[in-house]
Short mmCIF file of C-alpha atoms in Angstrom, two decimals:
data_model
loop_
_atom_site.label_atom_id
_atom_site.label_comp_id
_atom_site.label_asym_id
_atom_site.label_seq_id
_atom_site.Cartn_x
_atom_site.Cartn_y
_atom_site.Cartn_z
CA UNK A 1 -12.56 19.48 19.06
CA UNK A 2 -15.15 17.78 21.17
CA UNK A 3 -17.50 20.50 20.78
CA UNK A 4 -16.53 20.64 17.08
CA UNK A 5 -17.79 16.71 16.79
CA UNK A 6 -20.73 17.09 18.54
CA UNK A 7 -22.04 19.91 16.81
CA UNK A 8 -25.76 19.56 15.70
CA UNK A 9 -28.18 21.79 13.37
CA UNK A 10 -30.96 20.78 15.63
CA UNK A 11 -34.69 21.46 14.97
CA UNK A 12 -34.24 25.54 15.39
CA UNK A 13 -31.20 25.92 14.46
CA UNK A 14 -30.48 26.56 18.26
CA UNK A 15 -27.99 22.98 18.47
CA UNK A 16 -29.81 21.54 20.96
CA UNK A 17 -31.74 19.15 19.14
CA UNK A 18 -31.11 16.53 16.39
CA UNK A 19 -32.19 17.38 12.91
CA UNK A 20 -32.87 14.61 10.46
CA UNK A 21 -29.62 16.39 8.17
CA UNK A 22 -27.43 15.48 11.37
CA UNK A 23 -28.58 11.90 11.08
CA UNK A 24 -27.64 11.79 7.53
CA UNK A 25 -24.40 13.40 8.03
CA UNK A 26 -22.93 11.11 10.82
CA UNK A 27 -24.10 7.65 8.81
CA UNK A 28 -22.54 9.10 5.71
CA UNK A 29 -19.09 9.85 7.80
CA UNK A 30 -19.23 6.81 9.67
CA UNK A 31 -20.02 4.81 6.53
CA UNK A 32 -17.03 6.66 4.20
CA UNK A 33 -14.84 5.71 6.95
CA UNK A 34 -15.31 2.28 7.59
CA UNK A 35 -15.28 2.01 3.74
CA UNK A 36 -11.80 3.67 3.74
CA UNK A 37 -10.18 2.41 6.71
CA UNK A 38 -11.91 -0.95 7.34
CA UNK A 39 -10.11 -2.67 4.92
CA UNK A 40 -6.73 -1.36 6.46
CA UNK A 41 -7.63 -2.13 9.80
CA UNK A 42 -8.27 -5.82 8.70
CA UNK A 43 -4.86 -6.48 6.70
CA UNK A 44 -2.98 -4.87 9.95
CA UNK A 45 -5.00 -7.16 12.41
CA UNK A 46 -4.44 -10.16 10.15
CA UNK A 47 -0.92 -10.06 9.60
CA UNK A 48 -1.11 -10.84 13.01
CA UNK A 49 -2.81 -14.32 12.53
CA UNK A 50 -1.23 -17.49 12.67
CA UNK A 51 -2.12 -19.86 9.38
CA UNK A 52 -5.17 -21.44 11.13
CA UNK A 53 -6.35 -18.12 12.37
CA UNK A 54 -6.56 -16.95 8.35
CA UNK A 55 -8.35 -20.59 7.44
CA UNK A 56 -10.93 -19.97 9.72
CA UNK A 57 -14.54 -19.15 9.05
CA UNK A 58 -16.61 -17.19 9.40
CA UNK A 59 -13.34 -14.66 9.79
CA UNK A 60 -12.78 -12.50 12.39
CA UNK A 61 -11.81 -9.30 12.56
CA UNK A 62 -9.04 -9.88 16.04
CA UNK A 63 -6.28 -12.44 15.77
CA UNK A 64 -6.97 -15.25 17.80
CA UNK A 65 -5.07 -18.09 18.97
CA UNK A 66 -6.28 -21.32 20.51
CA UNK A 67 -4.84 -21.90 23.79
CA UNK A 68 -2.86 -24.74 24.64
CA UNK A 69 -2.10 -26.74 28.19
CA UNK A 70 0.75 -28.97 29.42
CA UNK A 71 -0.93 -32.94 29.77
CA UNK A 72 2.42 -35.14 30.46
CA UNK A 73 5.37 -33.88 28.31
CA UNK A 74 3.72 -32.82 25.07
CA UNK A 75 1.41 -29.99 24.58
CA UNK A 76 -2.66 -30.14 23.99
CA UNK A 77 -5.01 -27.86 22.61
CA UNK A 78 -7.69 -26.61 25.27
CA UNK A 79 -11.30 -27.56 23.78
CA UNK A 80 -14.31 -25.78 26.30
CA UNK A 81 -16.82 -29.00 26.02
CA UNK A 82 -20.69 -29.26 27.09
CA UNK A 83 -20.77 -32.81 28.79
CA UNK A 84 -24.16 -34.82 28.41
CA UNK A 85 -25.19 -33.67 32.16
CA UNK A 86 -25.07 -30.26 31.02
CA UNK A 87 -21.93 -29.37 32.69
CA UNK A 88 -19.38 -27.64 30.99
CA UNK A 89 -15.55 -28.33 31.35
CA UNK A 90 -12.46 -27.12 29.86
CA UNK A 91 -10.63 -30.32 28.35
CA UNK A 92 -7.55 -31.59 26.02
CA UNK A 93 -7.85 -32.73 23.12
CA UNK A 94 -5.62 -36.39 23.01
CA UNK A 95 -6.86 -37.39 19.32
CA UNK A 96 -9.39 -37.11 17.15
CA UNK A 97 -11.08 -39.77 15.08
CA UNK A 98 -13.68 -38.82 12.67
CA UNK A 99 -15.89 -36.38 14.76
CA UNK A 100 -15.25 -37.93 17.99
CA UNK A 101 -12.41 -36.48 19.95
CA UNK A 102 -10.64 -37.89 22.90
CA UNK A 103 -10.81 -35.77 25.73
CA UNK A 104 -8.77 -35.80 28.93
CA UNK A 105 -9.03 -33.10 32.37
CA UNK A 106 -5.41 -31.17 31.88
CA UNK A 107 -5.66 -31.61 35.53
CA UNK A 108 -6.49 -35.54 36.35
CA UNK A 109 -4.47 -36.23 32.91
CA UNK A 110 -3.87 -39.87 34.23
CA UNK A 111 -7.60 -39.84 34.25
CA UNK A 112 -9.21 -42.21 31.16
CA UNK A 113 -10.14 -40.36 28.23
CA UNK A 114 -13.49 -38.84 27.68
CA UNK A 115 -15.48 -39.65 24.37
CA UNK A 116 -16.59 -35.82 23.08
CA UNK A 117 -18.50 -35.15 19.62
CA UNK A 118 -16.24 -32.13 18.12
CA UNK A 119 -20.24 -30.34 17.36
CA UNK A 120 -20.57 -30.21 21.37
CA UNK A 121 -16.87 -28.28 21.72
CA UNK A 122 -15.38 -24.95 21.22
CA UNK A 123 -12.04 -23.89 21.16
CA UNK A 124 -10.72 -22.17 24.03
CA UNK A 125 -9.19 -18.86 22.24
CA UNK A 126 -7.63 -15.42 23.33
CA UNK A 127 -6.05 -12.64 21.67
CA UNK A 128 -2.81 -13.41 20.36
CA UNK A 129 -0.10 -11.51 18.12
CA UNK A 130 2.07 -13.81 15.69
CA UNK A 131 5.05 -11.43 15.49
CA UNK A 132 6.97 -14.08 14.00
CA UNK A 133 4.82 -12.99 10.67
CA UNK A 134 7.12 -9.82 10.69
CA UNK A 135 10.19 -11.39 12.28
CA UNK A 136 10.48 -14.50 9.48
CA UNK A 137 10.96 -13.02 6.59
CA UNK A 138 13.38 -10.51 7.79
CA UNK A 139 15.06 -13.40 9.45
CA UNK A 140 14.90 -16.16 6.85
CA UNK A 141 14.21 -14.78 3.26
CA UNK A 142 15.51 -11.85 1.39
CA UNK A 143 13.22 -9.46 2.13
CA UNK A 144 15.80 -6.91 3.10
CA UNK A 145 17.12 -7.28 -0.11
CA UNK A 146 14.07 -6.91 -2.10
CA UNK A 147 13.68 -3.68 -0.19
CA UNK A 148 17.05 -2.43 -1.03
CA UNK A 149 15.72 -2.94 -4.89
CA UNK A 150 12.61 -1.12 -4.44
CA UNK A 151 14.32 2.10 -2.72
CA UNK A 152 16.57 2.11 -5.63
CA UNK A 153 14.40 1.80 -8.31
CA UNK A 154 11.87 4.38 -6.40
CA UNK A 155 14.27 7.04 -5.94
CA UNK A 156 16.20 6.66 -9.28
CA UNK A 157 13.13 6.56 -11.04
CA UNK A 158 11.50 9.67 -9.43
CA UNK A 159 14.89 11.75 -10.04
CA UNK A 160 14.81 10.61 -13.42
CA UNK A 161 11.36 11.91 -13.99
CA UNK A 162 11.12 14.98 -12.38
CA UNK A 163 14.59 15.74 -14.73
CA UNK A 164 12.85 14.79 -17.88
CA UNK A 165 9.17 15.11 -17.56
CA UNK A 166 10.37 19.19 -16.29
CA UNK A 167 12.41 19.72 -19.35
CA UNK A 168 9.53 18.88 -21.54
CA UNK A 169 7.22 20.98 -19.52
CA UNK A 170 9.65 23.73 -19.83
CA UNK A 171 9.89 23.50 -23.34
CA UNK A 172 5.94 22.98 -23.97
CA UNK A 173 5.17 26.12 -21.41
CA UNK A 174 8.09 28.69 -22.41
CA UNK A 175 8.50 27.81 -25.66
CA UNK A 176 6.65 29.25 -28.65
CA UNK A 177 6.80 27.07 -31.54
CA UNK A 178 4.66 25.72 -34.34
CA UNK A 179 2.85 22.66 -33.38
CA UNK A 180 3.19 23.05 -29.74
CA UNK A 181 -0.45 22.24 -28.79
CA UNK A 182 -0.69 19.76 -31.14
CA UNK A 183 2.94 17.84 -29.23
CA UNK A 184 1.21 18.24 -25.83
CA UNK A 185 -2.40 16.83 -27.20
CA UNK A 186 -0.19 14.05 -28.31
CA UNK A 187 1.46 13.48 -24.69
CA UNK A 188 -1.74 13.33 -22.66
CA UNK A 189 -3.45 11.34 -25.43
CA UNK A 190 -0.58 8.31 -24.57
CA UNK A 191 -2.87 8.45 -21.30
CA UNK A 192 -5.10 6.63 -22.96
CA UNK A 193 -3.25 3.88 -24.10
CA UNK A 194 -2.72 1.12 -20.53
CA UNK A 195 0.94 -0.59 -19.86
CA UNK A 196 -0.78 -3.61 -21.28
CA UNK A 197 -0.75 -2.31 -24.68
CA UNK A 198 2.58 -1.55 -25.14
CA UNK A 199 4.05 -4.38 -22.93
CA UNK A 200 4.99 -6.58 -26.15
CA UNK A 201 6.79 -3.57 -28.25
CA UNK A 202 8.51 -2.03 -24.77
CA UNK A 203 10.15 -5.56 -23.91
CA UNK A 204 11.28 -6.03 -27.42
CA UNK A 205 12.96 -2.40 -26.64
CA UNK A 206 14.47 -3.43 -23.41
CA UNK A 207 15.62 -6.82 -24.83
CA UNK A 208 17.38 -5.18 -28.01
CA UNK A 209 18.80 -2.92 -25.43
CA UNK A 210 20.08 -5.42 -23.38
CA UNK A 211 18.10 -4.09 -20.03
CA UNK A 212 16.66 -7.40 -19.41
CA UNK A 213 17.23 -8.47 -15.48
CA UNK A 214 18.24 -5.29 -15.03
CA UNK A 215 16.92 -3.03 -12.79
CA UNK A 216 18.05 -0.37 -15.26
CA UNK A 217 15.21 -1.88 -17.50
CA UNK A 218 12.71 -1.27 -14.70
CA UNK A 219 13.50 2.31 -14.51
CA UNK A 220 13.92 3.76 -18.09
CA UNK A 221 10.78 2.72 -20.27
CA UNK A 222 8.59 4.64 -17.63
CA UNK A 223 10.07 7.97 -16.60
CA UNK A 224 8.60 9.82 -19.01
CA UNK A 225 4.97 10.34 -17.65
CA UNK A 226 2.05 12.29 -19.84
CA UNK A 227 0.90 12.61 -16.25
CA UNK A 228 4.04 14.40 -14.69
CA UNK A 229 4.57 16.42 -18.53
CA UNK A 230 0.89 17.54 -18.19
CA UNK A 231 0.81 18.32 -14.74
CA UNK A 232 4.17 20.53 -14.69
CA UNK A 233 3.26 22.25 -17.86
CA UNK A 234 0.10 23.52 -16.54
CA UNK A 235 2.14 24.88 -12.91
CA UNK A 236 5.01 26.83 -15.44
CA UNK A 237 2.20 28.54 -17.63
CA UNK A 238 1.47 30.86 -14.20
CA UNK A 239 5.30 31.29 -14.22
CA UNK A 240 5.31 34.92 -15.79
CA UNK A 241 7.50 34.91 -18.99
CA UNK A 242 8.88 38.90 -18.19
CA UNK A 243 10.85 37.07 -15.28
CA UNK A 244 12.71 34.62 -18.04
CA UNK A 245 12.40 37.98 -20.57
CA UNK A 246 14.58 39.82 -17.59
CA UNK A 247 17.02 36.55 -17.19
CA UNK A 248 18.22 36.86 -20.82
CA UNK A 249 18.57 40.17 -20.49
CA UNK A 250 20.74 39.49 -18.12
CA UNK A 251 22.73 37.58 -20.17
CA UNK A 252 21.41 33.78 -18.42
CA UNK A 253 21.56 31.09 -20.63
CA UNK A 254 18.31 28.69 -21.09
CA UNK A 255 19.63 25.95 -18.99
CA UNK A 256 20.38 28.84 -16.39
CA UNK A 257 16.61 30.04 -16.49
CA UNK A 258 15.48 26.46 -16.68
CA UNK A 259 17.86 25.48 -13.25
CA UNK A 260 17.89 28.65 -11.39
CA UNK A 261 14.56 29.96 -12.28
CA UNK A 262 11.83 27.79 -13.38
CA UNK A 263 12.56 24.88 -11.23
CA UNK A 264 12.34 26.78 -7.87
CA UNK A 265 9.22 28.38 -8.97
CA UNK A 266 7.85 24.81 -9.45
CA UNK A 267 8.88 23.15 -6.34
CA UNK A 268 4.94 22.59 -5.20
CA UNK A 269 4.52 20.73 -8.34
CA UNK A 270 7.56 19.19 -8.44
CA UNK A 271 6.99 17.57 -5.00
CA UNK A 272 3.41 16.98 -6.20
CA UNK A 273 5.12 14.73 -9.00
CA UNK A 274 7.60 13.15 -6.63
CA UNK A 275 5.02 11.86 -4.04
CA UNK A 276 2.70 10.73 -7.32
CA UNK A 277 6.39 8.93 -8.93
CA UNK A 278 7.24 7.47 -5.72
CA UNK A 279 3.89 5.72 -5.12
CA UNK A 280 4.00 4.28 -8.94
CA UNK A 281 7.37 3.27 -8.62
CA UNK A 282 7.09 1.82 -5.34
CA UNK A 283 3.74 -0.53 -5.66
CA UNK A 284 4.87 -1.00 -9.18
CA UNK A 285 3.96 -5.02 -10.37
CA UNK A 286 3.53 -5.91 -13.82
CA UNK A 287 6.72 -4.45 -15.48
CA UNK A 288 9.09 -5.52 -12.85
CA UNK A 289 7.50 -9.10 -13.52
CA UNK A 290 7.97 -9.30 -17.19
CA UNK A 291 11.83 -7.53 -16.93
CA UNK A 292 13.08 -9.15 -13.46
CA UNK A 293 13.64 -12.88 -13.63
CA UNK A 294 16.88 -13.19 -11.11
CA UNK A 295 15.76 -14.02 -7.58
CA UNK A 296 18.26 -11.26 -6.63
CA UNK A 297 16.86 -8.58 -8.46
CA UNK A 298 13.55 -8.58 -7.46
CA UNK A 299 11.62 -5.30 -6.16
CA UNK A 300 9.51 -5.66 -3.31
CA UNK A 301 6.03 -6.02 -4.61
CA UNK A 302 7.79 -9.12 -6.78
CA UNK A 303 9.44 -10.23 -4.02
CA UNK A 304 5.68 -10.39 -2.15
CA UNK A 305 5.00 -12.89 -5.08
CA UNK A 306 7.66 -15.55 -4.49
CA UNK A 307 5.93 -15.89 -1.09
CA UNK A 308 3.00 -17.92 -3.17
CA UNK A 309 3.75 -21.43 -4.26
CA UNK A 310 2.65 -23.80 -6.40
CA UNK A 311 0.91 -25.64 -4.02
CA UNK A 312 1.08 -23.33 -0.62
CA UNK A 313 0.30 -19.66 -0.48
CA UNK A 314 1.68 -18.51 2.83
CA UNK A 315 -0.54 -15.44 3.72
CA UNK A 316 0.45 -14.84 7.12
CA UNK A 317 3.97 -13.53 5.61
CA UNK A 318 2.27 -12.28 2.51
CA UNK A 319 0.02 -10.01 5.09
CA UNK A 320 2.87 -8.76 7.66
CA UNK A 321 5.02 -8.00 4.39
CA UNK A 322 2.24 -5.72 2.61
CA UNK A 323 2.21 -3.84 5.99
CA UNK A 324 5.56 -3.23 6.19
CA UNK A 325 5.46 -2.22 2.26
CA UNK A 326 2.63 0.03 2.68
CA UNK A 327 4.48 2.26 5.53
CA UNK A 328 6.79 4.20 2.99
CA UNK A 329 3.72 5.34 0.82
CA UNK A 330 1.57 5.82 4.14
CA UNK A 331 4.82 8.04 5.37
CA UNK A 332 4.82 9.94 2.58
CA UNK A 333 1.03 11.39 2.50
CA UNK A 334 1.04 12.09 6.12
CA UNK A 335 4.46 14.12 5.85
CA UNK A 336 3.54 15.75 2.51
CA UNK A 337 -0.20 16.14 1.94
CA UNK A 338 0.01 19.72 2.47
CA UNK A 339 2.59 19.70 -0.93
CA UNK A 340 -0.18 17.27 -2.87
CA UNK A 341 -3.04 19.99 -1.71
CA UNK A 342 -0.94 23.50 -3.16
CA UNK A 343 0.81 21.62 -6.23
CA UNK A 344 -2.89 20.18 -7.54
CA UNK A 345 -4.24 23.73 -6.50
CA UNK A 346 -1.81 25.44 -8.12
CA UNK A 347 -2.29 23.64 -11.53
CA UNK A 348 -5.17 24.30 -11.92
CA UNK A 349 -6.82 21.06 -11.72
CA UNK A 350 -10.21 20.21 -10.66
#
């Protein structure tokens, strides 16, 4: 692997020199992946900061904490302050008026105070984890329930879809009937038309259906997917239609060709649709938002919301939480990229 990574063209071809097209090739990898992974690292690392570590500026990238030290029976942050003599000393901070601070030696704290301008001081700081980010909600809100709604509403959803948006493929694939292009050009032309659209019309729906605060309503206006209809369609047309020819034969009824044939044929692209469903479901915002109004039937990513206030947006539990919601989706590329790689190939999609 190491020799792998340190591979060069060099300036005969022989690899033991750097060519300018190695030069180019590192800065564009190293570029592409702090563009990808930068901003990840930084929402990990700052879930770990405290309130005042996410106020400060200019940011930084490690969560830091000011330490603090014992002076009588209360507790004093630890300020490391340039004196007039040019000395520098590590003092407590007793009050602050305006931008003069009293100071005081944590160690001579019966000492009298020292008069320090806050411009000649600097926090004393170390690397520090607020856990309590992750431990709170869990602890104190309903996050536990807003992730029991989620992984219903994911998994529901996705069964849901694969079920319908596979009949229709079936049908659109294996069926030869008049108008049959001109259905499908219909389908992916809805791809066209955003959530946004629609979102007037679909909640009259749900509301004449009586789906509102329901998580039923959540699920049923989007299984059908042009995306998942399209994508299927195109996996079954490689399906050869003498196998199906030879099932009837046979005697097997359509639903039996359609259950016992076509669907194990198009397990790549059925997983392929599963990972795509679960991710929509899952990080799922605007629908939820408009259906769900009951505290107790909120998903996750609306749950996320409630921790934002009129006047106070708590982003230290806003941060921890997206982590947490972001390891199902993470779990499920890492586990199942190989099934996203052969069910796109296998479509035919470029």
């Amino acid at each position: 692997m190491i020799a792998f990574l340190t591979r060069r063209r060099g300036r005969h071809g022989d690899g033991r020199g750097w060519h300018w097209t190695d030069i180019a090739t590192w800065v564009w990898l190293i570029a592409g992946l702090v563009v990808m992974f930068g901003p990840a690292l930084w929402l990990v690392l700052s879930s770990f900061k405290t309130p005042a570590g996410l106020a400060e500026f200019p940011p930084t990238i490690l969560p830091y904490a000011q330490e603090t030290v014992a002076v009588g029976d209360q507790t004093r942050p630890l300020y490391r302050v340039t004196l007039e003599d040019g000395t520098v000393r590590e003092l407590a901070e007793l009050r602050r008026v305006g931008i003069v601070a009293q100071m005081v030696d944590p160690g001579a704290p019966e000492a009298d105070p020292i008069a320090v301008n806050i411009n000649d001081r600097e926090p004393v700081r170390s690397i520090s984890f607020a856990t309590e980010n992750y431990t709170e909600p869990f602890l104190h809100f309903d996050f536990f329930l807003f992730l029991r709604n989620s992984v219903f509403v994911t998994v529901m959803a996705t069964i849901i879809t694969l079920l319908t948006n596979s009949m229709a493929a079936f049908a659109l694939s294996k069926y030869d009937f008049r108008g049959r292009n001109a259905v499908m050009l219909l389908i992916v032309a809805t791809l066209m038309v955003p959530l946004s659209v629609i979102l007037v019309p679909l909640y009259s729906v749900v509301a004449a259906t009586g789906l509102l605060n329901s998580l039923w309503g959540v699920i049923l206006p989007t299984v059908a997917t042009p995306t998942g209809v399209f994508l299927l369609r195109q996996y079954m047309l490689t399906i050869p239609d003498e196998l199906l020819e030879a099932a009837r034969m046979d005697h097997a009824s359509e639903w039996q060709i359609y259950w016992r044939i076509v669907l194990p044929l198009a397990a790549p692209a059925l997983a392929v649709l599963a990972i795509f469903s679960v991710v929509w479901r899952w990080n799922d915002f605007l629908w939820p938002l408009v259906v769900l109004s009951r505290r107790e039937l909120y998903t996750l990513q609306i749950g996320l919301n409630s921790y934002a206030g009129e006047l106070n947006v708590q982003w230290h539990y806003i941060l921890a939480m997206t982590v947490v919601a972001m390891i199902p989706v993470v779990l499920v590329f890492v586990f199942l990229q190989r099934f996203i790689t052969a069910g796109i190939a296998g479509t035919g999609l470029k």
